[in-house]
Amino acid sequence: RGGGGGGPKKESILELAKLTDAPVRVKCLGGRELKGKLRGYDELVNLVLDDCEEFLRDPEDQTKVTDKTRKLGLVVVRGTQVSLVSPEDGLEEIANPFIGEED
């Protein structure tokens, strides 16, 4: 029954245990960004976020995320939608080194 393969179980490259009960920022496929406290996760990277807030997009340019948020509360994020999980502490935006300056 099931997958059957008798090989060793693969270790996840994500170390989410270190981030449990800590504030995290999650970027999802499609451009959605969330922040909240990581309360739980599983091997498929399904996440449970508490006190979750979603960053709203700019109405003029849907590809840009603004600093405005809306409260969502307790949220389950499907692992198939997660593209990035990072700690909220120490998060800062840096200049894009690949964009050349105008002469």
PDB file of N, CA and C in Angstrom:
ATOM      1  N   ARG A   1       0.823  -1.195   0.000  1.00  0.00           N
ATOM      2  CA  ARG A   1       0.000   0.000   0.000  1.00  0.00           C
ATOM      3  C   ARG A   1       0.862   1.251   0.000  1.00  0.00           C
ATOM      4  N   GLY A   2       0.291   2.339  -0.483  1.00  0.00           N
ATOM      5  CA  GLY A   2       0.958   3.639  -0.415  1.00  0.00           C
ATOM      6  C   GLY A   2       2.172   3.721  -1.297  1.00  0.00           C
ATOM      7  N   GLY A   3       3.080   4.647  -0.955  1.00  0.00           N
ATOM      8  CA  GLY A   3       4.273   4.914  -1.745  1.00  0.00           C
ATOM      9  C   GLY A   3       5.260   3.775  -1.710  1.00  0.00           C
ATOM     10  N   GLY A   4       5.350   3.085  -0.588  1.00  0.00           N
ATOM     11  CA  GLY A   4       6.122   1.865  -0.538  1.00  0.00           C
ATOM     12  C   GLY A   4       7.622   1.988  -0.486  1.00  0.00           C
ATOM     13  N   GLY A   5       8.265   2.955  -1.112  1.00  0.00           N
ATOM     14  CA  GLY A   5       9.721   2.975  -1.194  1.00  0.00           C
ATOM     15  C   GLY A   5      10.382   2.766   0.154  1.00  0.00           C
ATOM     16  N   GLY A   6      11.267   1.786   0.249  1.00  0.00           N
ATOM     17  CA  GLY A   6      11.882   1.448   1.517  1.00  0.00           C
ATOM     18  C   GLY A   6      13.097   2.290   1.850  1.00  0.00           C
ATOM     19  N   GLY A   7      13.384   3.319   1.068  1.00  0.00           N
ATOM     20  CA  GLY A   7      14.569   4.145   1.296  1.00  0.00           C
ATOM     21  C   GLY A   7      14.440   5.003   2.528  1.00  0.00           C
ATOM     22  N   PRO A   8      15.537   5.649   2.896  1.00  0.00           N
ATOM     23  CA  PRO A   8      15.497   6.517   4.078  1.00  0.00           C
ATOM     24  C   PRO A   8      14.627   7.745   3.829  1.00  0.00           C
ATOM     25  N   LYS A   9      14.017   8.229   4.915  1.00  0.00           N
ATOM     26  CA  LYS A   9      13.166   9.413   4.811  1.00  0.00           C
ATOM     27  C   LYS A   9      14.035  10.635   4.587  1.00  0.00           C
ATOM     28  N   LYS A  10      13.634  11.494   3.640  1.00  0.00           N
ATOM     29  CA  LYS A  10      14.407  12.697   3.346  1.00  0.00           C
ATOM     30  C   LYS A  10      14.201  13.733   4.437  1.00  0.00           C
ATOM     31  N   GLU A  11      15.278  14.393   4.819  1.00  0.00           N
ATOM     32  CA  GLU A  11      15.222  15.486   5.780  1.00  0.00           C
ATOM     33  C   GLU A  11      14.788  16.749   5.059  1.00  0.00           C
ATOM     34  N   SER A  12      13.975  17.560   5.692  1.00  0.00           N
ATOM     35  CA  SER A  12      13.574  18.833   5.119  1.00  0.00           C
ATOM     36  C   SER A  12      14.726  19.816   5.230  1.00  0.00           C
ATOM     37  N   ILE A  13      14.926  20.614   4.189  1.00  0.00           N
ATOM     38  CA  ILE A  13      15.990  21.608   4.252  1.00  0.00           C
ATOM     39  C   ILE A  13      15.560  22.823   5.067  1.00  0.00           C
ATOM     40  N   LEU A  14      14.248  22.941   5.314  1.00  0.00           N
ATOM     41  CA  LEU A  14      13.752  24.036   6.136  1.00  0.00           C
ATOM     42  C   LEU A  14      13.877  23.670   7.616  1.00  0.00           C
ATOM     43  N   GLU A  15      14.348  24.581   8.399  1.00  0.00           N
ATOM     44  CA  GLU A  15      14.446  24.351   9.834  1.00  0.00           C
ATOM     45  C   GLU A  15      13.393  25.196  10.528  1.00  0.00           C
ATOM     46  N   LEU A  16      12.145  24.857  10.297  1.00  0.00           N
ATOM     47  CA  LEU A  16      11.045  25.648  10.839  1.00  0.00           C
ATOM     48  C   LEU A  16      10.899  25.500  12.348  1.00  0.00           C
ATOM     49  N   ALA A  17      11.474  24.457  12.915  1.00  0.00           N
ATOM     50  CA  ALA A  17      11.379  24.280  14.370  1.00  0.00           C
ATOM     51  C   ALA A  17      11.990  25.477  15.098  1.00  0.00           C
ATOM     52  N   LYS A  18      13.031  26.073  14.516  1.00  0.00           N
ATOM     53  CA  LYS A  18      13.675  27.241  15.134  1.00  0.00           C
ATOM     54  C   LYS A  18      12.747  28.456  15.133  1.00  0.00           C
ATOM     55  N   LEU A  19      11.784  28.475  14.211  1.00  0.00           N
ATOM     56  CA  LEU A  19      10.905  29.629  14.071  1.00  0.00           C
ATOM     57  C   LEU A  19       9.555  29.452  14.768  1.00  0.00           C
ATOM     58  N   THR A  20       9.330  28.300  15.392  1.00  0.00           N
ATOM     59  CA  THR A  20       8.060  28.060  16.061  1.00  0.00           C
ATOM     60  C   THR A  20       7.832  29.092  17.165  1.00  0.00           C
ATOM     61  N   ASP A  21       6.633  29.653  17.203  1.00  0.00           N
ATOM     62  CA  ASP A  21       6.212  30.693  18.149  1.00  0.00           C
ATOM     63  C   ASP A  21       6.940  32.022  17.945  1.00  0.00           C
ATOM     64  N   ALA A  22       7.604  32.177  16.806  1.00  0.00           N
ATOM     65  CA  ALA A  22       8.295  33.435  16.489  1.00  0.00           C
ATOM     66  C   ALA A  22       7.556  34.124  15.340  1.00  0.00           C
ATOM     67  N   PRO A  23       7.670  35.457  15.260  1.00  0.00           N
ATOM     68  CA  PRO A  23       7.051  36.155  14.131  1.00  0.00           C
ATOM     69  C   PRO A  23       7.790  35.843  12.831  1.00  0.00           C
ATOM     70  N   VAL A  24       7.026  35.496  11.795  1.00  0.00           N
ATOM     71  CA  VAL A  24       7.605  35.163  10.490  1.00  0.00           C
ATOM     72  C   VAL A  24       6.900  35.939   9.387  1.00  0.00           C
ATOM     73  N   ARG A  25       7.575  36.052   8.260  1.00  0.00           N
ATOM     74  CA  ARG A  25       7.011  36.628   7.041  1.00  0.00           C
ATOM     75  C   ARG A  25       6.937  35.489   6.036  1.00  0.00           C
ATOM     76  N   VAL A  26       5.784  35.329   5.384  1.00  0.00           N
ATOM     77  CA  VAL A  26       5.575  34.259   4.416  1.00  0.00           C
ATOM     78  C   VAL A  26       5.190  34.886   3.079  1.00  0.00           C
ATOM     79  N   LYS A  27       5.924  34.509   2.028  1.00  0.00           N
ATOM     80  CA  LYS A  27       5.567  34.934   0.677  1.00  0.00           C
ATOM     81  C   LYS A  27       4.969  33.730  -0.025  1.00  0.00           C
ATOM     82  N   CYS A  28       3.858  33.976  -0.699  1.00  0.00           N
ATOM     83  CA  CYS A  28       3.133  32.904  -1.376  1.00  0.00           C
ATOM     84  C   CYS A  28       3.210  33.083  -2.885  1.00  0.00           C
ATOM     85  N   LEU A  29       2.954  31.995  -3.587  1.00  0.00           N
ATOM     86  CA  LEU A  29       2.843  32.079  -5.033  1.00  0.00           C
ATOM     87  C   LEU A  29       1.685  33.005  -5.363  1.00  0.00           C
ATOM     88  N   GLY A  30       1.820  33.794  -6.405  1.00  0.00           N
ATOM     89  CA  GLY A  30       0.770  34.738  -6.749  1.00  0.00           C
ATOM     90  C   GLY A  30       1.003  36.101  -6.127  1.00  0.00           C
ATOM     91  N   GLY A  31       2.039  36.239  -5.273  1.00  0.00           N
ATOM     92  CA  GLY A  31       2.409  37.537  -4.749  1.00  0.00           C
ATOM     93  C   GLY A  31       1.875  37.908  -3.381  1.00  0.00           C
ATOM     94  N   ARG A  32       1.057  37.076  -2.784  1.00  0.00           N
ATOM     95  CA  ARG A  32       0.519  37.396  -1.460  1.00  0.00           C
ATOM     96  C   ARG A  32       1.617  37.329  -0.409  1.00  0.00           C
ATOM     97  N   GLU A  33       1.599  38.282   0.544  1.00  0.00           N
ATOM     98  CA  GLU A  33       2.560  38.273   1.647  1.00  0.00           C
ATOM     99  C   GLU A  33       1.806  38.326   2.964  1.00  0.00           C
ATOM    100  N   LEU A  34       2.255  37.493   3.901  1.00  0.00           N
ATOM    101  CA  LEU A  34       1.617  37.393   5.207  1.00  0.00           C
ATOM    102  C   LEU A  34       2.671  37.523   6.295  1.00  0.00           C
ATOM    103  N   LYS A  35       2.226  37.986   7.470  1.00  0.00           N
ATOM    104  CA  LYS A  35       3.102  37.928   8.641  1.00  0.00           C
ATOM    105  C   LYS A  35       2.266  37.483   9.823  1.00  0.00           C
ATOM    106  N   GLY A  36       2.897  36.728  10.714  1.00  0.00           N
ATOM    107  CA  GLY A  36       2.212  36.240  11.899  1.00  0.00           C
ATOM    108  C   GLY A  36       3.131  35.354  12.699  1.00  0.00           C
ATOM    109  N   LYS A  37       2.620  34.823  13.807  1.00  0.00           N
ATOM    110  CA  LYS A  37       3.407  33.914  14.635  1.00  0.00           C
ATOM    111  C   LYS A  37       3.224  32.496  14.117  1.00  0.00           C
ATOM    112  N   LEU A  38       4.337  31.818  13.866  1.00  0.00           N
ATOM    113  CA  LEU A  38       4.294  30.440  13.392  1.00  0.00           C
ATOM    114  C   LEU A  38       3.930  29.535  14.554  1.00  0.00           C
ATOM    115  N   ARG A  39       2.745  28.949  14.504  1.00  0.00           N
ATOM    116  CA  ARG A  39       2.275  28.071  15.582  1.00  0.00           C
ATOM    117  C   ARG A  39       2.497  26.602  15.269  1.00  0.00           C
ATOM    118  N   GLY A  40       2.588  26.265  13.973  1.00  0.00           N
ATOM    119  CA  GLY A  40       2.791  24.869  13.620  1.00  0.00           C
ATOM    120  C   GLY A  40       3.045  24.704  12.142  1.00  0.00           C
ATOM    121  N   TYR A  41       3.528  23.504  11.774  1.00  0.00           N
ATOM    122  CA  TYR A  41       3.823  23.180  10.384  1.00  0.00           C
ATOM    123  C   TYR A  41       3.894  21.666  10.252  1.00  0.00           C
ATOM    124  N   ASP A  42       3.943  21.195   9.027  1.00  0.00           N
ATOM    125  CA  ASP A  42       4.131  19.759   8.802  1.00  0.00           C
ATOM    126  C   ASP A  42       5.151  19.548   7.694  1.00  0.00           C
ATOM    127  N   GLU A  43       5.358  18.274   7.310  1.00  0.00           N
ATOM    128  CA  GLU A  43       6.388  17.951   6.321  1.00  0.00           C
ATOM    129  C   GLU A  43       6.070  18.482   4.927  1.00  0.00           C
ATOM    130  N   LEU A  44       4.818  18.860   4.688  1.00  0.00           N
ATOM    131  CA  LEU A  44       4.434  19.443   3.395  1.00  0.00           C
ATOM    132  C   LEU A  44       4.513  20.968   3.419  1.00  0.00           C
ATOM    133  N   VAL A  45       5.029  21.534   4.491  1.00  0.00           N
ATOM    134  CA  VAL A  45       5.175  22.974   4.720  1.00  0.00           C
ATOM    135  C   VAL A  45       3.816  23.670   4.779  1.00  0.00           C
ATOM    136  N   ASN A  46       2.764  22.926   5.158  1.00  0.00           N
ATOM    137  CA  ASN A  46       1.518  23.589   5.529  1.00  0.00           C
ATOM    138  C   ASN A  46       1.823  24.337   6.820  1.00  0.00           C
ATOM    139  N   LEU A  47       1.431  25.599   6.895  1.00  0.00           N
ATOM    140  CA  LEU A  47       1.774  26.433   8.035  1.00  0.00           C
ATOM    141  C   LEU A  47       0.531  26.871   8.786  1.00  0.00           C
ATOM    142  N   VAL A  48       0.641  26.994  10.099  1.00  0.00           N
ATOM    143  CA  VAL A  48      -0.408  27.596  10.916  1.00  0.00           C
ATOM    144  C   VAL A  48       0.169  28.893  11.468  1.00  0.00           C
ATOM    145  N   LEU A  49      -0.452  30.026  11.097  1.00  0.00           N
ATOM    146  CA  LEU A  49      -0.025  31.341  11.556  1.00  0.00           C
ATOM    147  C   LEU A  49      -1.102  31.937  12.440  1.00  0.00           C
ATOM    148  N   ASP A  50      -0.690  32.464  13.600  1.00  0.00           N
ATOM    149  CA  ASP A  50      -1.613  33.122  14.516  1.00  0.00           C
ATOM    150  C   ASP A  50      -1.378  34.625  14.457  1.00  0.00           C
ATOM    151  N   ASP A  51      -2.394  35.406  14.768  1.00  0.00           N
ATOM    152  CA  ASP A  51      -2.318  36.870  14.671  1.00  0.00           C
ATOM    153  C   ASP A  51      -1.819  37.286  13.295  1.00  0.00           C
ATOM    154  N   CYS A  52      -2.312  36.620  12.279  1.00  0.00           N
ATOM    155  CA  CYS A  52      -1.825  36.815  10.911  1.00  0.00           C
ATOM    156  C   CYS A  52      -2.383  38.097  10.299  1.00  0.00           C
ATOM    157  N   GLU A  53      -1.525  38.763   9.534  1.00  0.00           N
ATOM    158  CA  GLU A  53      -1.921  39.938   8.767  1.00  0.00           C
ATOM    159  C   GLU A  53      -1.457  39.748   7.340  1.00  0.00           C
ATOM    160  N   GLU A  54      -2.278  40.196   6.387  1.00  0.00           N
ATOM    161  CA  GLU A  54      -1.923  40.152   4.972  1.00  0.00           C
ATOM    162  C   GLU A  54      -1.540  41.552   4.527  1.00  0.00           C
ATOM    163  N   PHE A  55      -0.426  41.659   3.824  1.00  0.00           N
ATOM    164  CA  PHE A  55      -0.026  42.940   3.253  1.00  0.00           C
ATOM    165  C   PHE A  55      -0.845  43.171   1.992  1.00  0.00           C
ATOM    166  N   LEU A  56      -1.469  44.354   1.908  1.00  0.00           N
ATOM    167  CA  LEU A  56      -2.333  44.662   0.767  1.00  0.00           C
ATOM    168  C   LEU A  56      -1.510  45.145  -0.416  1.00  0.00           C
ATOM    169  N   ARG A  57      -2.039  44.896  -1.607  1.00  0.00           N
ATOM    170  CA  ARG A  57      -1.364  45.333  -2.828  1.00  0.00           C
ATOM    171  C   ARG A  57      -1.759  46.750  -3.188  1.00  0.00           C
ATOM    172  N   ASP A  58      -0.900  47.395  -3.931  1.00  0.00           N
ATOM    173  CA  ASP A  58      -1.153  48.746  -4.426  1.00  0.00           C
ATOM    174  C   ASP A  58      -2.266  48.679  -5.470  1.00  0.00           C
ATOM    175  N   PRO A  59      -3.362  49.446  -5.282  1.00  0.00           N
ATOM    176  CA  PRO A  59      -4.458  49.398  -6.258  1.00  0.00           C
ATOM    177  C   PRO A  59      -4.034  49.865  -7.655  1.00  0.00           C
ATOM    178  N   GLU A  60      -3.017  50.726  -7.722  1.00  0.00           N
ATOM    179  CA  GLU A  60      -2.529  51.215  -9.016  1.00  0.00           C
ATOM    180  C   GLU A  60      -1.650  50.193  -9.726  1.00  0.00           C
ATOM    181  N   ASP A  61      -0.890  49.408  -8.943  1.00  0.00           N
ATOM    182  CA  ASP A  61       0.033  48.416  -9.508  1.00  0.00           C
ATOM    183  C   ASP A  61      -0.057  47.146  -8.667  1.00  0.00           C
ATOM    184  N   GLN A  62      -0.799  46.166  -9.142  1.00  0.00           N
ATOM    185  CA  GLN A  62      -1.055  44.936  -8.383  1.00  0.00           C
ATOM    186  C   GLN A  62       0.196  44.106  -8.118  1.00  0.00           C
ATOM    187  N   THR A  63       1.316  44.423  -8.780  1.00  0.00           N
ATOM    188  CA  THR A  63       2.548  43.663  -8.538  1.00  0.00           C
ATOM    189  C   THR A  63       3.294  44.174  -7.316  1.00  0.00           C
ATOM    190  N   LYS A  64       2.907  45.343  -6.786  1.00  0.00           N
ATOM    191  CA  LYS A  64       3.585  45.923  -5.630  1.00  0.00           C
ATOM    192  C   LYS A  64       2.762  45.713  -4.364  1.00  0.00           C
ATOM    193  N   VAL A  65       3.463  45.377  -3.294  1.00  0.00           N
ATOM    194  CA  VAL A  65       2.832  45.190  -1.990  1.00  0.00           C
ATOM    195  C   VAL A  65       3.074  46.457  -1.171  1.00  0.00           C
ATOM    196  N   THR A  66       2.037  46.931  -0.491  1.00  0.00           N
ATOM    197  CA  THR A  66       2.163  48.145   0.326  1.00  0.00           C
ATOM    198  C   THR A  66       2.428  47.775   1.788  1.00  0.00           C
ATOM    199  N   ASP A  67       2.596  48.789   2.630  1.00  0.00           N
ATOM    200  CA  ASP A  67       2.763  48.559   4.070  1.00  0.00           C
ATOM    201  C   ASP A  67       1.422  48.421   4.780  1.00  0.00           C
ATOM    202  N   LYS A  68       0.316  48.672   4.055  1.00  0.00           N
ATOM    203  CA  LYS A  68      -1.018  48.529   4.648  1.00  0.00           C
ATOM    204  C   LYS A  68      -1.333  47.049   4.813  1.00  0.00           C
ATOM    205  N   THR A  69      -1.989  46.727   5.946  1.00  0.00           N
ATOM    206  CA  THR A  69      -2.318  45.327   6.208  1.00  0.00           C
ATOM    207  C   THR A  69      -3.786  45.186   6.572  1.00  0.00           C
ATOM    208  N   ARG A  70      -4.252  43.941   6.503  1.00  0.00           N
ATOM    209  CA  ARG A  70      -5.568  43.602   7.046  1.00  0.00           C
ATOM    210  C   ARG A  70      -5.401  42.381   7.933  1.00  0.00           C
ATOM    211  N   LYS A  71      -6.099  42.374   9.046  1.00  0.00           N
ATOM    212  CA  LYS A  71      -5.985  41.292  10.017  1.00  0.00           C
ATOM    213  C   LYS A  71      -6.782  40.079   9.542  1.00  0.00           C
ATOM    214  N   LEU A  72      -6.152  38.912   9.642  1.00  0.00           N
ATOM    215  CA  LEU A  72      -6.806  37.663   9.258  1.00  0.00           C
ATOM    216  C   LEU A  72      -7.020  36.737  10.449  1.00  0.00           C
ATOM    217  N   GLY A  73      -6.234  36.901  11.523  1.00  0.00           N
ATOM    218  CA  GLY A  73      -6.375  36.039  12.695  1.00  0.00           C
ATOM    219  C   GLY A  73      -5.596  34.741  12.540  1.00  0.00           C
ATOM    220  N   LEU A  74      -6.222  33.620  12.867  1.00  0.00           N
ATOM    221  CA  LEU A  74      -5.593  32.308  12.770  1.00  0.00           C
ATOM    222  C   LEU A  74      -5.773  31.776  11.354  1.00  0.00           C
ATOM    223  N   VAL A  75      -4.650  31.411  10.700  1.00  0.00           N
ATOM    224  CA  VAL A  75      -4.673  31.049   9.278  1.00  0.00           C
ATOM    225  C   VAL A  75      -3.890  29.763   9.055  1.00  0.00           C
ATOM    226  N   VAL A  76      -4.386  28.928   8.143  1.00  0.00           N
ATOM    227  CA  VAL A  76      -3.627  27.776   7.650  1.00  0.00           C
ATOM    228  C   VAL A  76      -3.233  28.086   6.212  1.00  0.00           C
ATOM    229  N   VAL A  77      -1.929  28.060   5.943  1.00  0.00           N
ATOM    230  CA  VAL A  77      -1.411  28.318   4.600  1.00  0.00           C
ATOM    231  C   VAL A  77      -0.976  26.987   4.013  1.00  0.00           C
ATOM    232  N   ARG A  78      -1.536  26.632   2.860  1.00  0.00           N
ATOM    233  CA  ARG A  78      -1.168  25.365   2.215  1.00  0.00           C
ATOM    234  C   ARG A  78       0.272  25.414   1.738  1.00  0.00           C
ATOM    235  N   GLY A  79       0.982  24.353   1.970  1.00  0.00           N
ATOM    236  CA  GLY A  79       2.394  24.280   1.598  1.00  0.00           C
ATOM    237  C   GLY A  79       2.656  24.457   0.121  1.00  0.00           C
ATOM    238  N   THR A  80       1.692  24.070  -0.721  1.00  0.00           N
ATOM    239  CA  THR A  80       1.877  24.217  -2.168  1.00  0.00           C
ATOM    240  C   THR A  80       1.928  25.681  -2.584  1.00  0.00           C
ATOM    241  N   GLN A  81       1.434  26.583  -1.732  1.00  0.00           N
ATOM    242  CA  GLN A  81       1.415  28.009  -2.049  1.00  0.00           C
ATOM    243  C   GLN A  81       2.598  28.771  -1.460  1.00  0.00           C
ATOM    244  N   VAL A  82       3.363  28.143  -0.567  1.00  0.00           N
ATOM    245  CA  VAL A  82       4.461  28.829   0.129  1.00  0.00           C
ATOM    246  C   VAL A  82       5.702  28.859  -0.752  1.00  0.00           C
ATOM    247  N   SER A  83       6.250  30.063  -0.964  1.00  0.00           N
ATOM    248  CA  SER A  83       7.512  30.159  -1.698  1.00  0.00           C
ATOM    249  C   SER A  83       8.656  30.614  -0.804  1.00  0.00           C
ATOM    250  N   LEU A  84       8.351  31.295   0.333  1.00  0.00           N
ATOM    251  CA  LEU A  84       9.414  31.766   1.212  1.00  0.00           C
ATOM    252  C   LEU A  84       8.883  31.900   2.635  1.00  0.00           C
ATOM    253  N   VAL A  85       9.679  31.453   3.595  1.00  0.00           N
ATOM    254  CA  VAL A  85       9.385  31.666   5.019  1.00  0.00           C
ATOM    255  C   VAL A  85      10.635  32.268   5.627  1.00  0.00           C
ATOM    256  N   SER A  86      10.506  33.429   6.253  1.00  0.00           N
ATOM    257  CA  SER A  86      11.673  34.067   6.868  1.00  0.00           C
ATOM    258  C   SER A  86      11.284  34.657   8.217  1.00  0.00           C
ATOM    259  N   PRO A  87      12.257  34.754   9.130  1.00  0.00           N
ATOM    260  CA  PRO A  87      11.957  35.391  10.407  1.00  0.00           C
ATOM    261  C   PRO A  87      11.676  36.874  10.198  1.00  0.00           C
ATOM    262  N   GLU A  88      10.743  37.410  10.951  1.00  0.00           N
ATOM    263  CA  GLU A  88      10.401  38.835  10.848  1.00  0.00           C
ATOM    264  C   GLU A  88      11.522  39.690  11.445  1.00  0.00           C
ATOM    265  N   ASP A  89      12.182  39.182  12.482  1.00  0.00           N
ATOM    266  CA  ASP A  89      13.282  39.914  13.102  1.00  0.00           C
ATOM    267  C   ASP A  89      14.472  39.969  12.148  1.00  0.00           C
ATOM    268  N   GLY A  90      15.021  41.152  11.974  1.00  0.00           N
ATOM    269  CA  GLY A  90      16.188  41.313  11.108  1.00  0.00           C
ATOM    270  C   GLY A  90      15.848  41.412   9.638  1.00  0.00           C
ATOM    271  N   LEU A  91      14.565  41.488   9.309  1.00  0.00           N
ATOM    272  CA  LEU A  91      14.153  41.588   7.914  1.00  0.00           C
ATOM    273  C   LEU A  91      14.283  43.036   7.464  1.00  0.00           C
ATOM    274  N   GLU A  92      15.030  43.256   6.394  1.00  0.00           N
ATOM    275  CA  GLU A  92      15.146  44.609   5.856  1.00  0.00           C
ATOM    276  C   GLU A  92      15.277  44.533   4.344  1.00  0.00           C
ATOM    277  N   GLU A  93      14.759  45.541   3.682  1.00  0.00           N
ATOM    278  CA  GLU A  93      14.817  45.595   2.233  1.00  0.00           C
ATOM    279  C   GLU A  93      16.145  46.204   1.813  1.00  0.00           C
ATOM    280  N   ILE A  94      16.770  45.614   0.785  1.00  0.00           N
ATOM    281  CA  ILE A  94      18.023  46.149   0.279  1.00  0.00           C
ATOM    282  C   ILE A  94      17.833  46.563  -1.179  1.00  0.00           C
ATOM    283  N   ALA A  95      18.726  47.406  -1.660  1.00  0.00           N
ATOM    284  CA  ALA A  95      18.677  47.837  -3.061  1.00  0.00           C
ATOM    285  C   ALA A  95      18.996  46.664  -3.974  1.00  0.00           C
ATOM    286  N   ASN A  96      18.349  46.626  -5.116  1.00  0.00           N
ATOM    287  CA  ASN A  96      18.585  45.573  -6.096  1.00  0.00           C
ATOM    288  C   ASN A  96      19.923  45.829  -6.798  1.00  0.00           C
ATOM    289  N   PRO A  97      20.925  44.960  -6.618  1.00  0.00           N
ATOM    290  CA  PRO A  97      22.233  45.197  -7.219  1.00  0.00           C
ATOM    291  C   PRO A  97      22.241  44.974  -8.739  1.00  0.00           C
ATOM    292  N   PHE A  98      21.173  44.401  -9.281  1.00  0.00           N
ATOM    293  CA  PHE A  98      21.130  44.096 -10.704  1.00  0.00           C
ATOM    294  C   PHE A  98      20.505  45.194 -11.547  1.00  0.00           C
ATOM    295  N   ILE A  99      19.986  46.208 -10.884  1.00  0.00           N
ATOM    296  CA  ILE A  99      19.421  47.346 -11.614  1.00  0.00           C
ATOM    297  C   ILE A  99      20.504  48.410 -11.710  1.00  0.00           C
ATOM    298  N   GLY A 100      20.875  48.749 -12.947  1.00  0.00           N
ATOM    299  CA  GLY A 100      21.914  49.757 -13.146  1.00  0.00           C
ATOM    300  C   GLY A 100      21.379  51.156 -12.881  1.00  0.00           C
ATOM    301  N   GLU A 101      22.249  52.024 -12.394  1.00  0.00           N
ATOM    302  CA  GLU A 101      21.853  53.405 -12.158  1.00  0.00           C
ATOM    303  C   GLU A 101      21.824  54.165 -13.478  1.00  0.00           C
ATOM    304  N   GLU A 102      20.935  55.146 -13.552  1.00  0.00           N
ATOM    305  CA  GLU A 102      20.840  55.978 -14.742  1.00  0.00           C
ATOM    306  C   GLU A 102      22.055  56.890 -14.820  1.00  0.00           C
ATOM    307  N   ASP A 103      22.583  57.067 -16.033  1.00  0.00           N
ATOM    308  CA  ASP A 103      23.743  57.969 -16.224  1.00  0.00           C
ATOM    309  C   ASP A 103      23.326  59.379 -16.461  1.00  0.00           C
TER     310      ASP A 103
END
